[in-house]
Amino acid sequence: MTEHGILYQDYAKLEYGRMLWKYADMRERLLRHWTDPRHPHAERFKQWRPEVEKLLASPKDSDDELDRELRSRGLSLRVVVREIPSVFGDFF
Amino acid sequence: MPRRELTNGKQVADWLEGLGQTVTAPGELILIGSGGLLWHAHERGLETELPEASMDVDPITDSDEIARLCYDGIIGSEFEREHGWHINLMPHSVLRELPPAWRERASKRHYGPVTLIVPHPEDLLAPKLKRGEPRDLKHSEWAKRSGLIASLKS
């Protein structure tokens, strides 16, 4: 686990999501994938989309700050990172 | 007919060769897990197959371009259908599971603009032994049986 108690597999979604989010084509591709009705978490993503997008647009060295801000709202970095949907299947 | 699982180092080496021919800008790729062990075996001409084959490779990269290409090899992708295994990007923080100073013992190779870094087999095995799952222990036994560690020490 990472220092914020996040599973490595989950943190990979944040680390590489951040890396690719800055590219408009990848951002569109990820959003298309996560909102695709074939994605099992598409409905859940709708609820969490603003938080997830904010996370993916954040600088890579902002974890502590984000965690503090999220905790002030009853959330945490760990909770929101888990809501970044996985990428899988032939419809990505 | 492609292999349906990852069992030998040539599969890893072929993937890296292809990656090196596709990537255009310099970037680093660290290979951990079973894929790293298989790469070491291939480098030393060992044709032994990994028991309880792996279904993926676990790379870590600082390159946007390499990361993009890895996303094209995710589970369920065309890449997986073609190769029989997929690519599972891991975060840099997972490297803390390796013994200290692992970089000093690691092997480094260049595949085109891709700089490949593979921790020493003993370092790759350390988290597996810590986990101690039956499959991990079999991989450790395989590495010993095949002389992988001894051949690297010589």
mmCIF file of C-alpha atoms in Angstrom:
data_model
loop_
_atom_site.group_PDB
_atom_site.id
_atom_site.type_symbol
_atom_site.label_atom_id
_atom_site.label_comp_id
_atom_site.label_asym_id
_atom_site.label_seq_id
_atom_site.Cartn_x
_atom_site.Cartn_y
_atom_site.Cartn_z
ATOM 1 C CA MET A 1 0.000 0.000 0.000
ATOM 2 C CA THR A 2 1.033 3.615 -0.507
ATOM 3 C CA GLU A 3 1.510 6.047 2.370
ATOM 4 C CA HIS A 4 -2.144 7.062 2.053
ATOM 5 C CA GLY A 5 -3.252 3.461 2.489
ATOM 6 C CA ILE A 6 -4.064 3.057 -1.185
ATOM 7 C CA LEU A 7 -3.537 -0.279 -2.903
ATOM 8 C CA TYR A 8 -0.774 -0.092 -5.501
ATOM 9 C CA GLN A 9 -3.161 -1.301 -8.166
ATOM 10 C CA ASP A 10 -5.539 1.543 -7.336
ATOM 11 C CA TYR A 11 -2.767 4.115 -7.168
ATOM 12 C CA ALA A 12 -1.645 3.094 -10.671
ATOM 13 C CA LYS A 13 -4.989 4.412 -11.943
ATOM 14 C CA LEU A 14 -4.189 7.810 -10.424
ATOM 15 C CA GLU A 15 -0.515 7.941 -11.405
ATOM 16 C CA TYR A 16 -1.015 7.028 -15.058
ATOM 17 C CA GLY A 17 -4.410 8.686 -15.239
ATOM 18 C CA ARG A 18 -2.747 11.972 -14.286
ATOM 19 C CA MET A 19 -0.003 11.343 -16.817
ATOM 20 C CA LEU A 20 -2.445 10.874 -19.698
ATOM 21 C CA TRP A 21 -5.220 13.247 -18.592
ATOM 22 C CA LYS A 22 -3.305 16.231 -19.926
ATOM 23 C CA TYR A 23 -3.744 14.951 -23.479
ATOM 24 C CA ALA A 24 -7.147 15.892 -24.903
ATOM 25 C CA ASP A 25 -7.389 12.717 -26.998
ATOM 26 C CA MET A 26 -6.655 10.450 -24.045
ATOM 27 C CA ARG A 27 -8.995 12.427 -21.800
ATOM 28 C CA GLU A 28 -11.796 11.961 -24.320
ATOM 29 C CA ARG A 29 -10.929 8.310 -24.767
ATOM 30 C CA LEU A 30 -11.007 7.636 -21.028
ATOM 31 C CA LEU A 31 -14.273 9.512 -20.550
ATOM 32 C CA ARG A 32 -15.857 7.696 -23.478
ATOM 33 C CA HIS A 33 -14.748 4.391 -21.965
ATOM 34 C CA TRP A 34 -15.937 5.177 -18.455
ATOM 35 C CA THR A 35 -19.340 6.400 -19.635
ATOM 36 C CA ASP A 36 -19.828 3.511 -22.045
ATOM 37 C CA PRO A 37 -22.897 1.472 -20.998
ATOM 38 C CA ARG A 38 -20.744 -1.649 -21.346
ATOM 39 C CA HIS A 39 -18.521 -0.428 -18.505
ATOM 40 C CA PRO A 40 -19.840 -1.979 -15.281
ATOM 41 C CA HIS A 41 -19.041 1.172 -13.313
ATOM 42 C CA ALA A 42 -20.473 3.677 -15.790
ATOM 43 C CA GLU A 43 -23.389 4.579 -13.535
ATOM 44 C CA ARG A 44 -21.177 4.903 -10.486
ATOM 45 C CA PHE A 45 -18.745 7.055 -12.444
ATOM 46 C CA LYS A 46 -21.552 9.527 -13.152
ATOM 47 C CA GLN A 47 -21.861 10.119 -9.398
ATOM 48 C CA TRP A 48 -18.131 10.488 -8.842
ATOM 49 C CA ARG A 49 -17.097 12.149 -12.097
ATOM 50 C CA PRO A 50 -16.415 15.671 -10.703
ATOM 51 C CA GLU A 51 -14.195 14.296 -7.916
ATOM 52 C CA VAL A 52 -12.396 11.891 -10.249
ATOM 53 C CA GLU A 53 -11.778 14.569 -12.877
ATOM 54 C CA LYS A 54 -10.417 16.919 -10.241
ATOM 55 C CA LEU A 55 -8.043 14.223 -9.047
ATOM 56 C CA LEU A 56 -6.776 13.387 -12.518
ATOM 57 C CA ALA A 57 -6.178 17.062 -13.284
ATOM 58 C CA SER A 58 -4.156 17.560 -10.089
ATOM 59 C CA PRO A 59 -0.332 17.774 -9.962
ATOM 60 C CA LYS A 60 1.432 14.545 -9.072
ATOM 61 C CA ASP A 61 2.952 16.045 -5.927
ATOM 62 C CA SER A 62 -0.369 17.224 -4.501
ATOM 63 C CA ASP A 63 -1.510 14.022 -2.762
ATOM 64 C CA ASP A 64 -1.104 15.326 0.788
ATOM 65 C CA GLU A 65 -2.908 18.550 0.011
ATOM 66 C CA LEU A 66 -5.706 16.718 -1.801
ATOM 67 C CA ASP A 67 -6.094 14.254 1.038
ATOM 68 C CA ARG A 68 -6.379 17.074 3.561
ATOM 69 C CA GLU A 69 -8.971 18.868 1.436
ATOM 70 C CA LEU A 70 -10.963 15.698 0.838
ATOM 71 C CA ARG A 71 -10.891 14.802 4.534
ATOM 72 C CA SER A 72 -12.325 18.209 5.365
ATOM 73 C CA ARG A 73 -15.337 17.102 3.327
ATOM 74 C CA GLY A 74 -15.598 13.658 4.886
ATOM 75 C CA LEU A 75 -13.753 11.936 2.044
ATOM 76 C CA SER A 76 -10.123 10.933 1.556
ATOM 77 C CA LEU A 77 -7.655 10.419 -1.249
ATOM 78 C CA ARG A 78 -8.043 6.666 -0.765
ATOM 79 C CA VAL A 79 -11.813 6.837 -1.153
ATOM 80 C CA VAL A 80 -11.743 8.919 -4.335
ATOM 81 C CA VAL A 81 -8.866 7.014 -5.955
ATOM 82 C CA ARG A 82 -10.948 3.861 -5.616
ATOM 83 C CA GLU A 83 -13.637 5.596 -7.656
ATOM 84 C CA ILE A 84 -11.367 6.037 -10.678
ATOM 85 C CA PRO A 85 -12.829 3.379 -12.953
ATOM 86 C CA SER A 86 -10.594 0.652 -14.345
ATOM 87 C CA VAL A 87 -9.724 0.555 -18.012
ATOM 88 C CA PHE A 88 -10.273 -2.794 -19.651
ATOM 89 C CA GLY A 89 -11.860 -4.656 -22.511
ATOM 90 C CA ASP A 90 -11.979 -4.155 -26.243
ATOM 91 C CA PHE A 91 -14.084 -0.995 -26.042
ATOM 92 C CA PHE A 92 -11.320 1.271 -24.751
ATOM 93 C CA MET B 1 -0.527 -19.796 -32.724
ATOM 94 C CA PRO B 2 0.493 -17.412 -29.915
ATOM 95 C CA ARG B 3 0.985 -18.688 -26.391
ATOM 96 C CA ARG B 4 -2.026 -18.005 -24.212
ATOM 97 C CA GLU B 5 0.035 -17.179 -21.148
ATOM 98 C CA LEU B 6 3.371 -15.678 -20.275
ATOM 99 C CA THR B 7 5.749 -18.572 -19.695
ATOM 100 C CA ASN B 8 9.077 -17.763 -21.294
ATOM 101 C CA GLY B 9 11.448 -14.856 -21.564
ATOM 102 C CA LYS B 10 11.310 -14.652 -25.342
ATOM 103 C CA GLN B 11 7.728 -13.420 -25.099
ATOM 104 C CA VAL B 12 8.920 -10.554 -22.890
ATOM 105 C CA ALA B 13 11.945 -9.817 -25.066
ATOM 106 C CA ASP B 14 9.817 -9.779 -28.244
ATOM 107 C CA TRP B 15 7.416 -7.310 -26.639
ATOM 108 C CA LEU B 16 10.299 -5.060 -25.591
ATOM 109 C CA GLU B 17 11.840 -5.228 -29.073
ATOM 110 C CA GLY B 18 8.501 -4.151 -30.547
ATOM 111 C CA LEU B 19 8.143 -1.385 -27.995
ATOM 112 C CA GLY B 20 11.629 -0.133 -28.789
ATOM 113 C CA GLN B 21 10.734 0.086 -32.469
ATOM 114 C CA THR B 22 7.473 1.945 -31.777
ATOM 115 C CA VAL B 23 8.486 4.481 -29.135
ATOM 116 C CA THR B 24 9.914 7.726 -30.518
ATOM 117 C CA ALA B 25 11.151 9.619 -27.432
ATOM 118 C CA PRO B 26 13.538 8.443 -24.703
ATOM 119 C CA GLY B 27 11.817 6.918 -21.726
ATOM 120 C CA GLU B 28 12.444 4.561 -18.847
ATOM 121 C CA LEU B 29 10.646 1.320 -18.204
ATOM 122 C CA ILE B 30 11.205 -0.697 -15.043
ATOM 123 C CA LEU B 31 10.058 -4.280 -15.250
ATOM 124 C CA ILE B 32 9.148 -6.039 -12.014
ATOM 125 C CA GLY B 33 7.432 -9.302 -11.143
ATOM 126 C CA SER B 34 7.466 -12.513 -13.150
ATOM 127 C CA GLY B 35 8.080 -10.639 -16.390
ATOM 128 C CA GLY B 36 11.347 -9.383 -14.957
ATOM 129 C CA LEU B 37 12.392 -12.880 -13.902
ATOM 130 C CA LEU B 38 11.579 -14.195 -17.377
ATOM 131 C CA TRP B 39 13.590 -11.389 -18.972
ATOM 132 C CA HIS B 40 16.637 -12.360 -16.891
ATOM 133 C CA ALA B 41 16.186 -16.003 -17.905
ATOM 134 C CA HIS B 42 16.053 -15.053 -21.585
ATOM 135 C CA GLU B 43 19.103 -12.821 -21.277
ATOM 136 C CA ARG B 44 21.061 -15.825 -20.058
ATOM 137 C CA GLY B 45 19.748 -18.202 -22.671
ATOM 138 C CA LEU B 46 17.666 -20.198 -20.218
ATOM 139 C CA GLU B 47 14.721 -21.722 -22.043
ATOM 140 C CA THR B 48 13.002 -23.021 -18.942
ATOM 141 C CA GLU B 49 9.340 -22.143 -18.588
ATOM 142 C CA LEU B 50 7.818 -20.422 -15.602
ATOM 143 C CA PRO B 51 5.613 -22.725 -13.486
ATOM 144 C CA GLU B 52 2.073 -21.403 -13.036
ATOM 145 C CA ALA B 53 2.399 -19.017 -15.922
ATOM 146 C CA SER B 54 1.736 -15.339 -15.525
ATOM 147 C CA MET B 55 -1.085 -13.514 -17.240
ATOM 148 C CA ASP B 56 0.606 -10.128 -17.391
ATOM 149 C CA VAL B 57 3.768 -8.054 -17.204
ATOM 150 C CA ASP B 58 4.137 -5.327 -14.582
ATOM 151 C CA PRO B 59 5.977 -2.314 -15.981
ATOM 152 C CA ILE B 60 6.553 1.068 -14.361
ATOM 153 C CA THR B 61 7.312 4.041 -16.573
ATOM 154 C CA ASP B 62 7.971 7.769 -16.462
ATOM 155 C CA SER B 63 7.174 8.141 -20.150
ATOM 156 C CA ASP B 64 3.805 9.383 -21.348
ATOM 157 C CA GLU B 65 4.366 7.658 -24.676
ATOM 158 C CA ILE B 66 5.192 4.296 -23.128
ATOM 159 C CA ALA B 67 2.232 4.615 -20.755
ATOM 160 C CA ARG B 68 -0.074 5.235 -23.713
ATOM 161 C CA LEU B 69 1.214 2.133 -25.455
ATOM 162 C CA CYS B 70 0.780 0.122 -22.270
ATOM 163 C CA TYR B 71 -2.857 1.242 -22.097
ATOM 164 C CA ASP B 72 -3.313 -0.390 -25.490
ATOM 165 C CA GLY B 73 -2.235 -3.667 -23.920
ATOM 166 C CA ILE B 74 -4.696 -3.745 -21.021
ATOM 167 C CA ILE B 75 -6.734 -6.746 -20.004
ATOM 168 C CA GLY B 76 -9.312 -7.564 -22.643
ATOM 169 C CA SER B 77 -7.467 -5.633 -25.358
ATOM 170 C CA GLU B 78 -6.592 -6.658 -28.892
ATOM 171 C CA PHE B 79 -3.011 -6.912 -27.627
ATOM 172 C CA GLU B 80 -4.083 -9.525 -25.095
ATOM 173 C CA ARG B 81 -6.000 -11.484 -27.721
ATOM 174 C CA GLU B 82 -2.909 -11.510 -29.891
ATOM 175 C CA HIS B 83 -0.308 -12.241 -27.208
ATOM 176 C CA GLY B 84 -2.278 -14.208 -24.640
ATOM 177 C CA TRP B 85 -1.219 -11.923 -21.766
ATOM 178 C CA HIS B 86 -1.720 -8.281 -20.929
ATOM 179 C CA ILE B 87 0.105 -5.242 -19.566
ATOM 180 C CA ASN B 88 -0.556 -4.120 -16.013
ATOM 181 C CA LEU B 89 1.052 -0.746 -15.308
ATOM 182 C CA MET B 90 2.230 -0.374 -11.731
ATOM 183 C CA PRO B 91 2.952 2.856 -9.841
ATOM 184 C CA HIS B 92 6.453 3.967 -8.888
ATOM 185 C CA SER B 93 5.550 3.631 -5.214
ATOM 186 C CA VAL B 94 5.498 -0.168 -5.550
ATOM 187 C CA LEU B 95 9.293 -0.023 -5.841
ATOM 188 C CA ARG B 96 9.442 0.558 -2.093
ATOM 189 C CA GLU B 97 8.643 -3.147 -1.752
ATOM 190 C CA LEU B 98 12.054 -3.986 -3.225
ATOM 191 C CA PRO B 99 15.130 -4.210 -0.988
ATOM 192 C CA PRO B 100 17.126 -0.987 -0.536
ATOM 193 C CA ALA B 101 19.706 -0.148 -3.210
ATOM 194 C CA TRP B 102 17.989 -2.388 -5.746
ATOM 195 C CA ARG B 103 18.907 0.092 -8.489
ATOM 196 C CA GLU B 104 22.599 -0.553 -7.910
ATOM 197 C CA ARG B 105 22.085 -4.256 -8.607
ATOM 198 C CA ALA B 106 19.638 -3.864 -11.495
ATOM 199 C CA SER B 107 20.322 -4.686 -15.135
ATOM 200 C CA LYS B 108 19.939 -2.010 -17.759
ATOM 201 C CA ARG B 109 19.375 -2.469 -21.500
ATOM 202 C CA HIS B 110 18.322 -0.201 -24.323
ATOM 203 C CA TYR B 111 15.557 -1.100 -26.729
ATOM 204 C CA GLY B 112 15.646 1.784 -29.155
ATOM 205 C CA PRO B 113 14.871 4.891 -27.079
ATOM 206 C CA VAL B 114 13.474 2.776 -24.251
ATOM 207 C CA THR B 115 15.809 2.297 -21.305
ATOM 208 C CA LEU B 116 14.829 -0.941 -19.638
ATOM 209 C CA ILE B 117 15.716 -1.455 -15.994
ATOM 210 C CA VAL B 118 15.145 -4.860 -14.444
ATOM 211 C CA PRO B 119 15.890 -5.377 -10.755
ATOM 212 C CA HIS B 120 18.164 -8.282 -9.841
ATOM 213 C CA PRO B 121 16.264 -11.589 -9.566
ATOM 214 C CA GLU B 122 16.886 -11.717 -5.813
ATOM 215 C CA ASP B 123 15.319 -8.273 -5.511
ATOM 216 C CA LEU B 124 12.399 -9.302 -7.729
ATOM 217 C CA LEU B 125 11.856 -12.349 -5.560
ATOM 218 C CA ALA B 126 11.952 -10.444 -2.260
ATOM 219 C CA PRO B 127 8.338 -9.171 -2.396
ATOM 220 C CA LYS B 128 7.191 -12.574 -3.639
ATOM 221 C CA LEU B 129 8.813 -14.314 -0.687
ATOM 222 C CA LYS B 130 7.352 -11.716 1.664
ATOM 223 C CA ARG B 131 3.904 -12.414 0.212
ATOM 224 C CA GLY B 132 4.552 -16.137 0.386
ATOM 225 C CA GLU B 133 1.647 -17.234 -1.775
ATOM 226 C CA PRO B 134 2.000 -20.724 -3.298
ATOM 227 C CA ARG B 135 2.513 -19.306 -6.787
ATOM 228 C CA ASP B 136 5.179 -16.889 -5.541
ATOM 229 C CA LEU B 137 7.031 -19.690 -3.790
ATOM 230 C CA LYS B 138 6.928 -21.776 -6.977
ATOM 231 C CA HIS B 139 8.458 -18.875 -8.885
ATOM 232 C CA SER B 140 11.185 -18.622 -6.284
ATOM 233 C CA GLU B 141 11.885 -22.354 -6.509
ATOM 234 C CA TRP B 142 11.929 -22.085 -10.302
ATOM 235 C CA ALA B 143 14.500 -19.297 -10.141
ATOM 236 C CA LYS B 144 16.727 -21.382 -7.868
ATOM 237 C CA ARG B 145 16.238 -24.604 -9.830
ATOM 238 C CA SER B 146 17.021 -22.939 -13.120
ATOM 239 C CA GLY B 147 20.224 -21.473 -11.689
ATOM 240 C CA LEU B 148 19.017 -18.010 -12.545
ATOM 241 C CA ILE B 149 20.294 -16.446 -9.349
ATOM 242 C CA ALA B 150 23.562 -18.409 -9.308
ATOM 243 C CA SER B 151 24.270 -17.591 -12.945
ATOM 244 C CA LEU B 152 23.772 -13.909 -12.230
ATOM 245 C CA LYS B 153 26.049 -13.984 -9.233
ATOM 246 C CA SER B 154 28.919 -15.467 -11.202
#
